[in-house]
Structures are given as structure tokens and as C-alpha cells.
Coordinates of C-alpha atoms in Angstrom, one line a residue:
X445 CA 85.3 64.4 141.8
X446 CA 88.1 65.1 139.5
X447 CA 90.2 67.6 140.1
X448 CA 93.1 69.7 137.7
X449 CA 96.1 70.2 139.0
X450 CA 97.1 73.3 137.3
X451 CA 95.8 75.8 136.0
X452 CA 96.6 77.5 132.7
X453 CA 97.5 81.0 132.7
X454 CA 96.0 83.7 131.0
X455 CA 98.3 85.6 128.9
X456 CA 96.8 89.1 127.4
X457 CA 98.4 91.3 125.1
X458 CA 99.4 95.5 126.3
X459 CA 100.4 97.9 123.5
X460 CA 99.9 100.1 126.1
X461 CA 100.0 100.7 130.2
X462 CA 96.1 101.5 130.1
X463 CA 95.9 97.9 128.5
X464 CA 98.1 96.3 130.6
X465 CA 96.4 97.3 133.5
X466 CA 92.9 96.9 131.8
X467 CA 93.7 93.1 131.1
X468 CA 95.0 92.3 134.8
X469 CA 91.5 93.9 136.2
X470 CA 89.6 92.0 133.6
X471 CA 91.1 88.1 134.2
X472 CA 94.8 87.9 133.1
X473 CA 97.2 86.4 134.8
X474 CA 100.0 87.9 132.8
X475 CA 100.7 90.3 129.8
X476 CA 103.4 90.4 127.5
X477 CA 104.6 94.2 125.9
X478 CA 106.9 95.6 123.8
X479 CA 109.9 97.9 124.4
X480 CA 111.5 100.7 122.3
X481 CA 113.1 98.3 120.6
X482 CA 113.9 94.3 119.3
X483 CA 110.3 93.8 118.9
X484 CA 108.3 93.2 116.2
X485 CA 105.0 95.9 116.8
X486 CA 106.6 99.0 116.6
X487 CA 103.5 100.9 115.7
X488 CA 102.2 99.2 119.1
X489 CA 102.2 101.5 122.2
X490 CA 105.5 100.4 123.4
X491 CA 106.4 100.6 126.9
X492 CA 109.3 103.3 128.0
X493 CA 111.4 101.7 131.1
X494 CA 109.7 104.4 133.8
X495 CA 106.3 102.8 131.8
X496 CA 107.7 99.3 132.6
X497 CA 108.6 99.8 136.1
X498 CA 104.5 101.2 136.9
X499 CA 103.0 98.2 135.0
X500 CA 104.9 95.7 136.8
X501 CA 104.4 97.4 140.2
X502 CA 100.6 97.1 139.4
X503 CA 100.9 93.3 137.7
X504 CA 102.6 92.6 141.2
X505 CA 99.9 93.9 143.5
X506 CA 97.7 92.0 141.9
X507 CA 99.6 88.8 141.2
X508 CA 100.6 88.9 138.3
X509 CA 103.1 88.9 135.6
X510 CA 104.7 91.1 133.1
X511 CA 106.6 89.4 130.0
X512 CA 108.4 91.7 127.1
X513 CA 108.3 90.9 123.3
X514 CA 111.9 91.1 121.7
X515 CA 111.4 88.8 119.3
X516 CA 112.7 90.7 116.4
X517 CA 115.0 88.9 113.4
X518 CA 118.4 91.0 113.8
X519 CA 120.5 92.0 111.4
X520 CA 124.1 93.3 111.4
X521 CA 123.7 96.2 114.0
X522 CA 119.9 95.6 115.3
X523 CA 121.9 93.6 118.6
X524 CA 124.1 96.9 119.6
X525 CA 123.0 97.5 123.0
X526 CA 120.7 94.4 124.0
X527 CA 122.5 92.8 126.7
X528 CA 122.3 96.6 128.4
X529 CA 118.2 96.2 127.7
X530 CA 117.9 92.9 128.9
X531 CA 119.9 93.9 132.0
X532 CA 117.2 97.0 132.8
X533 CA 114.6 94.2 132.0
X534 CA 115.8 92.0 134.8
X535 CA 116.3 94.8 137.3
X536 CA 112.9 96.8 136.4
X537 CA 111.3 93.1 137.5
X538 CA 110.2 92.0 133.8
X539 CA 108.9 88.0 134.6
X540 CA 110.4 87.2 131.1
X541 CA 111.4 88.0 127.5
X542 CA 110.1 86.3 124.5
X543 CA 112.8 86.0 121.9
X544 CA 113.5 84.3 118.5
X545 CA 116.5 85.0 117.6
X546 CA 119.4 83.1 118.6
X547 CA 121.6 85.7 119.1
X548 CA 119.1 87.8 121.3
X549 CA 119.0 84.8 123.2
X550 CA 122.7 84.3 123.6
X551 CA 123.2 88.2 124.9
X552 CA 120.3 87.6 126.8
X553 CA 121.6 84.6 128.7
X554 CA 124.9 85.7 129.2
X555 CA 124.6 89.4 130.0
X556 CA 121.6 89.1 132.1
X557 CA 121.3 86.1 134.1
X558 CA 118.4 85.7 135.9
X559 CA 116.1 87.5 133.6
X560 CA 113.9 84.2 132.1
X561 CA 113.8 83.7 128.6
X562 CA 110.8 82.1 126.3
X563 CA 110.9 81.2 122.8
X564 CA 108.6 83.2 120.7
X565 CA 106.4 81.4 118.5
X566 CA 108.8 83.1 115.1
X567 CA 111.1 80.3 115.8
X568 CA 108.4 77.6 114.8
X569 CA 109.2 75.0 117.3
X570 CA 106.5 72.2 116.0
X571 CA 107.8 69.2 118.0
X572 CA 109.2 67.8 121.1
X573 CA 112.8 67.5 119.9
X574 CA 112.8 71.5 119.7
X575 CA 111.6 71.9 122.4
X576 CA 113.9 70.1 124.8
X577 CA 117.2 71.3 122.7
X578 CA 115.8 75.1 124.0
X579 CA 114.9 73.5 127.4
X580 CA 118.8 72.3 127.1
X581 CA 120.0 75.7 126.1
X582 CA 118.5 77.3 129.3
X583 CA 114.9 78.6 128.4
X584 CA 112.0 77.9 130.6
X585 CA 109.0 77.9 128.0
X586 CA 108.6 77.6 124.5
X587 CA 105.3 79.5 123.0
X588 CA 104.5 77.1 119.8
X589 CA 104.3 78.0 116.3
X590 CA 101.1 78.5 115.4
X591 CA 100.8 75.4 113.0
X592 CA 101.0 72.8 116.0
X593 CA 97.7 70.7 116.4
X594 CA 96.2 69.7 119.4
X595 CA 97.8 66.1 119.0
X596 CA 101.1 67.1 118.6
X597 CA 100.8 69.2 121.7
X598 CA 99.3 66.3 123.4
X599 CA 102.3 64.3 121.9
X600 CA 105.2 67.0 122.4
X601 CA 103.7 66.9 126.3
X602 CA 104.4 63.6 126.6
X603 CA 108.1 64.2 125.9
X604 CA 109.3 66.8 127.1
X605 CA 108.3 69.3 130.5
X606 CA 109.2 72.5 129.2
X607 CA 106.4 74.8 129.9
X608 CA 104.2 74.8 126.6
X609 CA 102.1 78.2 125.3
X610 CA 100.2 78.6 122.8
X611 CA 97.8 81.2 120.9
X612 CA 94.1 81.1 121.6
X613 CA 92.6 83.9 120.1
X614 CA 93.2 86.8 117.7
X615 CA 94.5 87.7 114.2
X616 CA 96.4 84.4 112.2
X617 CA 99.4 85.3 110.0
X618 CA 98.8 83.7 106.4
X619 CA 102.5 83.4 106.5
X620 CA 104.5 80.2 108.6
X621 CA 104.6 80.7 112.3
X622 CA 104.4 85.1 111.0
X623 CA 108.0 84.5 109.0
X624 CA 106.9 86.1 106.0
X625 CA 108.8 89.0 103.2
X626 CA 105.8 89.7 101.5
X627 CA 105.7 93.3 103.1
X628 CA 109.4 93.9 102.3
X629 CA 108.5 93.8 98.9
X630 CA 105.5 95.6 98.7
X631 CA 105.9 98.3 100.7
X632 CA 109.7 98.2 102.0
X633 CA 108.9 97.3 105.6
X634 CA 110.7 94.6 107.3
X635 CA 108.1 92.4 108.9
X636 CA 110.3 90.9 110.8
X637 CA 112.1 94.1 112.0
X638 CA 108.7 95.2 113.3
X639 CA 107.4 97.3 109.9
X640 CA 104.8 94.6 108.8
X641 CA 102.3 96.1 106.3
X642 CA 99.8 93.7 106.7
X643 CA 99.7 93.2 103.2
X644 CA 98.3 90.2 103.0
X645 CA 94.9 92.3 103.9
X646 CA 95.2 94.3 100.9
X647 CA 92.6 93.9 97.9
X648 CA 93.7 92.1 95.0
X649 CA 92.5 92.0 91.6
X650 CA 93.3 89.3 89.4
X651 CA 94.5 90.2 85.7
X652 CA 95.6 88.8 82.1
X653 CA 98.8 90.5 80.7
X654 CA 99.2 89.6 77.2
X655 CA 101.6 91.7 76.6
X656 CA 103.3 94.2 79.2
X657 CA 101.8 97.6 78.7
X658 CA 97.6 95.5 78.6
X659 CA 96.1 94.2 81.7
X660 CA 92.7 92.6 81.3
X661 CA 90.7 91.7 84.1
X662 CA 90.0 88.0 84.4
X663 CA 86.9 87.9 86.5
X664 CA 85.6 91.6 84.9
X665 CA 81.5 91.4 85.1
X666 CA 82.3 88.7 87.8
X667 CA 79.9 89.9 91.1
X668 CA 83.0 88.5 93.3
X669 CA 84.8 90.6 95.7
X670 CA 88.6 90.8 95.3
X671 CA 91.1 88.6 96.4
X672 CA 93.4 88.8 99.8
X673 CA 96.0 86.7 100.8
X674 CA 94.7 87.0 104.7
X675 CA 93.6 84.4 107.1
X676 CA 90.3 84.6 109.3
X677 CA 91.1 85.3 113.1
X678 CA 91.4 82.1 115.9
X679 CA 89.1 81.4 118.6
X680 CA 89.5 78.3 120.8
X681 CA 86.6 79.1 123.3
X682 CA 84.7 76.2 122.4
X683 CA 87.9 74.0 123.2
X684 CA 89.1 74.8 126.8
X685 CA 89.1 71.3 127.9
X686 CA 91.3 70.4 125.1
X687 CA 94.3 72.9 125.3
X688 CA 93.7 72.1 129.1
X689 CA 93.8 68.2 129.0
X690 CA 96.8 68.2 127.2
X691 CA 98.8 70.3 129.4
X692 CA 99.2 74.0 127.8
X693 CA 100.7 76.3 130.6
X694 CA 100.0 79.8 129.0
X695 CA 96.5 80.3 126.8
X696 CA 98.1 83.4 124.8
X697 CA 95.8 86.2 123.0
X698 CA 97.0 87.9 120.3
X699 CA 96.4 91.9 120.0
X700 CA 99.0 94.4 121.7
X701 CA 97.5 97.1 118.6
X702 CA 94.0 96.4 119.6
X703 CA 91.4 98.6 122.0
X704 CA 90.9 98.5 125.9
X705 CA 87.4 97.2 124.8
X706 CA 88.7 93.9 123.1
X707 CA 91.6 93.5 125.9
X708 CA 88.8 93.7 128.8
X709 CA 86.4 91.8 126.5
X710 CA 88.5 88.7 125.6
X711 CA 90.6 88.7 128.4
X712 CA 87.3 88.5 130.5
X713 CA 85.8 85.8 128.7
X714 CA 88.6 83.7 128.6
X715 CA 89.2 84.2 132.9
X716 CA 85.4 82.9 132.8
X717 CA 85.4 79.5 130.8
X718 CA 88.9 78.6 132.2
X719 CA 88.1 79.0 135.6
X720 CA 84.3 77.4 134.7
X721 CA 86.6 74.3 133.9
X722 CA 89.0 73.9 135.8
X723 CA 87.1 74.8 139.0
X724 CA 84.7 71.7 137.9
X725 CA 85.6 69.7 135.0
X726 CA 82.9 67.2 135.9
X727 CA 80.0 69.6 135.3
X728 CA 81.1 71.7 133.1
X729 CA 78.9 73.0 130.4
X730 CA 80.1 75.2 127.3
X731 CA 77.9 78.9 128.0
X732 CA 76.9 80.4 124.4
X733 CA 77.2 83.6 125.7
X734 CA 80.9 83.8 125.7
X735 CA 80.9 83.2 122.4
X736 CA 78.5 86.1 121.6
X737 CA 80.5 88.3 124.0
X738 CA 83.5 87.6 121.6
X739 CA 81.2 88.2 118.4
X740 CA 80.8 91.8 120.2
X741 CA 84.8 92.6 119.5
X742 CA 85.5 90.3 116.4
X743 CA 87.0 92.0 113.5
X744 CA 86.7 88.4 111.1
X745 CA 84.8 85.7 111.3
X746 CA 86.5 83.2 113.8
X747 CA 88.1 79.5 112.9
X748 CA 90.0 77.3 115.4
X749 CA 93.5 77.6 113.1
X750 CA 95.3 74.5 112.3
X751 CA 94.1 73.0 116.0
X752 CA 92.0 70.3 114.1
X753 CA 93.4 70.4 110.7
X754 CA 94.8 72.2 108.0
X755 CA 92.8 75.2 107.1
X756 CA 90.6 75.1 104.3
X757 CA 89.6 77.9 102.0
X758 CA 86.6 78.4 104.4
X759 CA 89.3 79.8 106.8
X760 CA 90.2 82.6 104.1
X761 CA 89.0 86.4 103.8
X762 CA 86.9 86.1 100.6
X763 CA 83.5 85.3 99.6
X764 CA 80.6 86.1 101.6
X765 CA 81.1 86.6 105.2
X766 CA 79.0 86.9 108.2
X767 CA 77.9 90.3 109.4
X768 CA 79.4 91.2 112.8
X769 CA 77.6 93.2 114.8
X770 CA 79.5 96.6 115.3
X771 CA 80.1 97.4 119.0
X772 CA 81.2 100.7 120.0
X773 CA 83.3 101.5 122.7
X774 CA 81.7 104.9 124.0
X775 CA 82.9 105.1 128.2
X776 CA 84.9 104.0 131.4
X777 CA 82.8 104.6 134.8
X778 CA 85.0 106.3 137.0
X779 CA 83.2 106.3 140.0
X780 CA 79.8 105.1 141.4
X781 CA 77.4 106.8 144.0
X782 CA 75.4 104.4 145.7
X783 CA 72.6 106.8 147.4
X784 CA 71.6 108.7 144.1
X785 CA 73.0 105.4 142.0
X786 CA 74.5 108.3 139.9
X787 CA 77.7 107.2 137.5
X788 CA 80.5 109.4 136.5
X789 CA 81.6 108.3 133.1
X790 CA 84.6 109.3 131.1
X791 CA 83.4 109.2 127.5
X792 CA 85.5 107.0 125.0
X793 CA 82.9 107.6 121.7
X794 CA 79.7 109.7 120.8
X795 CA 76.6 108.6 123.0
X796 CA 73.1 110.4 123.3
X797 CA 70.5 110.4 125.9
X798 CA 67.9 107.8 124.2
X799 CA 70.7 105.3 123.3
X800 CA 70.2 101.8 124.2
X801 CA 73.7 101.1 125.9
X802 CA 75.5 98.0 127.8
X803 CA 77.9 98.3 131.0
X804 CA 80.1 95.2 131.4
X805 CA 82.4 94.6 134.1
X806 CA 85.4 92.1 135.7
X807 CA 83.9 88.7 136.3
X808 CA 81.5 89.1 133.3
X809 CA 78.9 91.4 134.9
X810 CA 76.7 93.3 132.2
X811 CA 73.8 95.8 132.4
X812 CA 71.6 96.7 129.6
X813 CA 69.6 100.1 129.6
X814 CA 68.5 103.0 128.1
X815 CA 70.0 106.7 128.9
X816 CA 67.8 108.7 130.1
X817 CA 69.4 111.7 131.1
X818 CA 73.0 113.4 131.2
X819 CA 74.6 116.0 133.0
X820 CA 78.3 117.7 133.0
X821 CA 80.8 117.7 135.3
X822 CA 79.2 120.6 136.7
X823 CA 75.3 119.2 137.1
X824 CA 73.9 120.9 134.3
X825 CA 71.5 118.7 131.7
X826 CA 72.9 118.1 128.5
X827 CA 71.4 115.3 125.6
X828 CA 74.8 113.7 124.3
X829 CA 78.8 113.4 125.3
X830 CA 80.2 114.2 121.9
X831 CA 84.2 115.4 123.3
X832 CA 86.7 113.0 123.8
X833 CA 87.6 111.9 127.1
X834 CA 84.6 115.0 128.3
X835 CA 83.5 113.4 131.8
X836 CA 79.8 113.1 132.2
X837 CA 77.0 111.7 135.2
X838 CA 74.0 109.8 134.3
X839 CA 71.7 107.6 136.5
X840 CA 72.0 103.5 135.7
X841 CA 69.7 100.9 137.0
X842 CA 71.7 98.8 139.0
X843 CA 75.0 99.7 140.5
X844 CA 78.5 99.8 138.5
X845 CA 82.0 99.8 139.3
X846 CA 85.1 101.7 138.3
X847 CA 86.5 100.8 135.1
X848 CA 83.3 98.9 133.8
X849 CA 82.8 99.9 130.6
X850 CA 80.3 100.9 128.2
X851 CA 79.2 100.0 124.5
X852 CA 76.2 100.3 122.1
X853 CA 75.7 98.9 118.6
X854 CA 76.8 101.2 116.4

């Protein structure tokens, strides 16, 4: 019987501490977050140091790791006082930093040894000679740029034994390895300062300008929808053995802006067709369902990036497109009494008694029922939960757990 020697991690992104702790309880073996500053999501949750010091106190008791994005592009002044963040980094117990920017990594290095650096994919390393000149400058892993297919990886392996990441699910950037000014100029936010616009998923018209002050649309009457610049999202699902095969240490996610419900979702799916794998690579079988478990949180349709080959236009937002189905995100259990098999729920979104609803848990448990009745926190009847975060009971068919969560269609 074969067996594989290690193990890929599985690296889950935390905008904020409920998501960092969401994704360890759900499958991941590390997370990555941002600070209050040098990163590059600074509309994401960002972590506060007495925010730092709880998540990795809780990564910890459960094994795992805690990695911080500073992977901004600085200019003149951005570096004042990052070799005094790097040093709280190292002594809060942060596992690593992912940086870009050569001069992050130098203060990093030499003001706070001992904290481990990784290369963020903004630096685009796309071959083996990159990667061991960064092994040589004293990093221990190098997460690839995004346009690295899976037999370069299987070549850069060969070459070099720096530990390899790479993304495996979540939004693409239309731009090279995410290096891209087209926000700066149309709405005066530095991408690569953290003030990305996204707009590459704007609407765009095409038009005819004869002369300056006329603008005639070139596809008027045209039953087309308008043009983005934007790229469908990743999913390598289907391709575990691959990115295992060929030796990737860290299977990243992309989304430190997106929901508890996608974190605990993908993060869950992922912890189930790696472990399916590498626990028997003999006998293992692709399972559709974790596909359609992932169809329950897309956004866009899904492609497997530049993996196989050079995206087409088939990997690009326009046309027609499938219909997702919409999942809402309506509750949390909080607790569970086994005699009267009576759930406490804090609600997340509106639900109604009559709703056809789905728990789902750690280690890819689900339950599907119908709600049948609800009562308040203080036992009396009521027919829907429509305040945030009100807590509410309600009986369920089989038993639950803290933090499994709830959804419906919407």
C-alpha cells in the first residue's frame, strides 16, 4: 500500500478572530491575517495585537498555526516602524509573515530574528532559480505567483527544497501575480497599498468617440451584457492528487473579506478530500459532493487558473453564466440538549418556522429539515428569528454540535 509522506497543510484565510477560529474548528491547519498595517486588505477585519495574542493562543491549543500578511509595496515612509511590528509579531507567537517587499524583508530579518518569513505570491516567483536565491536570503517558504502551472511546480520541486505554497481556491486577480494600477487610476486607491477597488469588476460599456464631446455605443441594440476586466474564481478540488504528487507544502485559500459560512465551508471541504487522499491514495475516489458543497458558497463560476493552461475567454466574467444557487447563512448552534434534542441557535439571517434549512458541521456532517417550531430565549412560541444575533431554541432531528451552522436557499 502506498503511503504519503507528508501531508499538505491547509492554509485558510481570517479577516477576523471569529474567522480565524471558525477555520481551525472547520479543517485548517493554519491561517494567515492581517495587522493594522503593511498589508494589502485594509477593509479586511484586521487583527489588533491583544486580537493576535487570543487567536494564536487558540491556533495553539488546537495545533495550529497563525501567519500575518505584510505584504504591502512600500513607499517612502510606509516602513517607519516595521521592525518594532515585526518584533511584537515574533514575541506575540505569530508562526510567520508573508512579505513582498524587499525592504520589509530586510527590517524583518534583521530587527526580528527568529520571526520566519515567506514570500508572498506579489513577488511572482515563477521558477526554481527564485526560489532558492530567497531560500539563500534566509526565508523558509515561497507562496507562488499565481501563474505557475502544475509542471513548473513539479519542475521547480525538483530543484530546489524550499517549502512551496500555492493558492487553491478563491477570487483570481486579472492582473499578474495581483501587481496591478488599474485602481490607482480609477478611483485613487493604491492596490498595492491595500485600497484595491476591485475595478476590474466594474461594468464596462464599449463606445465610438468621433469626436470628443459624442460617444456612440458600439454594441447599442446588442442583447450582450457589459464588459469587465475580472477573472472567474479558482478551484482545484478535482486536482488534490496533483498539487499533492508534486510536493506543494501549503494548499492556500484565498478570502480574509469573505463570511464565517465560506471559511467553515471551504476550509471543511478541503480538510475532507486531502485527508481522503493522503490517508489512502490507492483507493481514493473523487466525491461529487464536495464540489456541490463549494457551489453552495461560490460567488463565480469556478476554473482551475493557469494550473493546466493559459486561461481562455471561458475563464472571463461575461456572457452567460451558470446560476449559483444562493445559500444563506441564517445561524450558529450554541449549545445542544440531548434529552429534549432542543438547539439553541444564534441567528445570523431571517429564518421562519416552515423553512426547509441545512445544519453542517466540522468533518462534513450535514442535516437537512424542516422548522417546525421556535421559541425565545425565554420559552415562549414565536414563527420567525428576524433580529440579528436574537438567540432562539428549536427542536432538530438528529443531534448538533456547537458552532455547526445553518443555511437555506435563499
Amino acid at each position: 500500500m502506498r503511503k504519503i509522506t507528508k501531508k499538505p497543510e491547509v492554509l485558510a484565510p481570517a479577516g477576523t478572530l471569529e474567522k480565524l477560529k471558525t477555520a481551525i474548528r472547520y479543517g485548517a491547519d493554519a491561517v494567515y491575517i492581517g495587522g493594522n498595517q503593511y498589508g494589502l486588505r485594509t477593509r479586511a477585519g484586521n487583527f489588533t495585537y491583544d486580537e493576535m495574542r487570543e487567536g494564536v493562543a487558540f491556533a495553539k491549543s488546537h495545533n495550529a498555526k497563525v501567519y500575518v500578511a505584510a505584504n504591502m509595496v512600500t513607499h517612502e515612509g510606509d516602513a517607519d516602524g516595521a521592525g518594532e511590528f515585526f518584533q511584537t509579531l515574533r514575541d506575540i507567537g505569530i508562526s510567520a509573515v508573508i512579505v513582498s517587499d524587499p525592504a520589509l524583508i530586510e527590517i524583518c530579518a534583521t530587527e526580528a530574528p527568529g520571526l520566519p518569513i515567506h514570500l508572498s505570491t506579489q513577488a511572482s516567483a515563477t521558477n526554481y532559480e527564485t526560489l532558492n536565491f530567497w531560500q539563500a536570503e534566509g526565508l523558509e517558504r515561497v507562496v507562488l505567483a499565481r501563474e505557475v502551472g502544475m509542471e513548473e511546480i513539479k519542475k521547480i520541486q525538483q530543484k530546489t527544497d524550499v517549502e512551496i505554497e500555492a493558492f487553491i481556491h478563491g477570487a483570481m486577480c486579472i492582473s499578474y501575480s495581483g501587481r496591478c494600477t488599474l485602481s490607482n487610476h480609477m478611483s485613487n486607491r493604491d492596490a498595492n497599498r491595500g485600497g484595491c477597488s476591485q475595478s476590474c469588476r466594474w461594468k464596462y460599456g464599449l463606445f465610438e468617440m468621433p469626436l470628443p464631446d459624442e460617444r456612440k455605443s458600439v454594441l447599442a441594440g446588442e442583447p450582450v451584457e457589459d464588459f469587465s476586466m475580472s477573472a472567474v474564481d479558482m478551484s482545484m478540488i478535482r486536482h488534490i492528487p496533483d498539487l499533492v504528487e508534486n510536493g506543494v507544502d501549503s494548499l492556500k485559500i484565498e478570502g480574509r473579506m469573505k463570511s464565517i459560512h465560506y471559511v467553515s465551508t471551504v476550509s471543511n471541504v478541503y480538510r475532507q478530500a486531502i485527508d481522503a487522499y493522503c490517508n489512502d491514495p490507492d483507493n481514493y475516489e473523487f466525491q461529487q459532493e464536495w464540489e456541490d458543497e463549494l457551489w453552495k458558497v461560490a460567488q463565480r463560476e469556478l476554473s482551475v487558473g493557469f494550473y493546466y493552461g493559459t486561461p481562455t475567454e471561458n475563464e472571463q466574467l461575461f456572457g452567460a453564466r451558470r446560476k449559483i444557487p444562493a445559500y444563506s447563512f441564517i445561524g450558529q448552534v450554541l449549545d445542544y440538549d440531548e434529552e429534549t434534542q432542543i438547539a439553541t441557535i444564534q441567528q445570523r439571517n431571517h429564518f421562519s418556522v416552515g423553512d426547509e434549512i441545512e445544519f453542517y458541521g466540522p468533518g462534513f456532517t450535514h442535516l437537512n429539515q424542516t422548522i417546525e417550531s421556535l421559541w425565545d430565549e425565554e420559552g415562549n412560541p414565536i414563527d420567525r428569528a428576524p433580529n440579528a444575533l436574537m438567540t432562539v431554541k428549536m427542536k432538530v432531528d438528529a443531534p448538533v454540535k456547537p458552532f455547526d451552522m445553518m443555511r437555506k436557499i435563499k
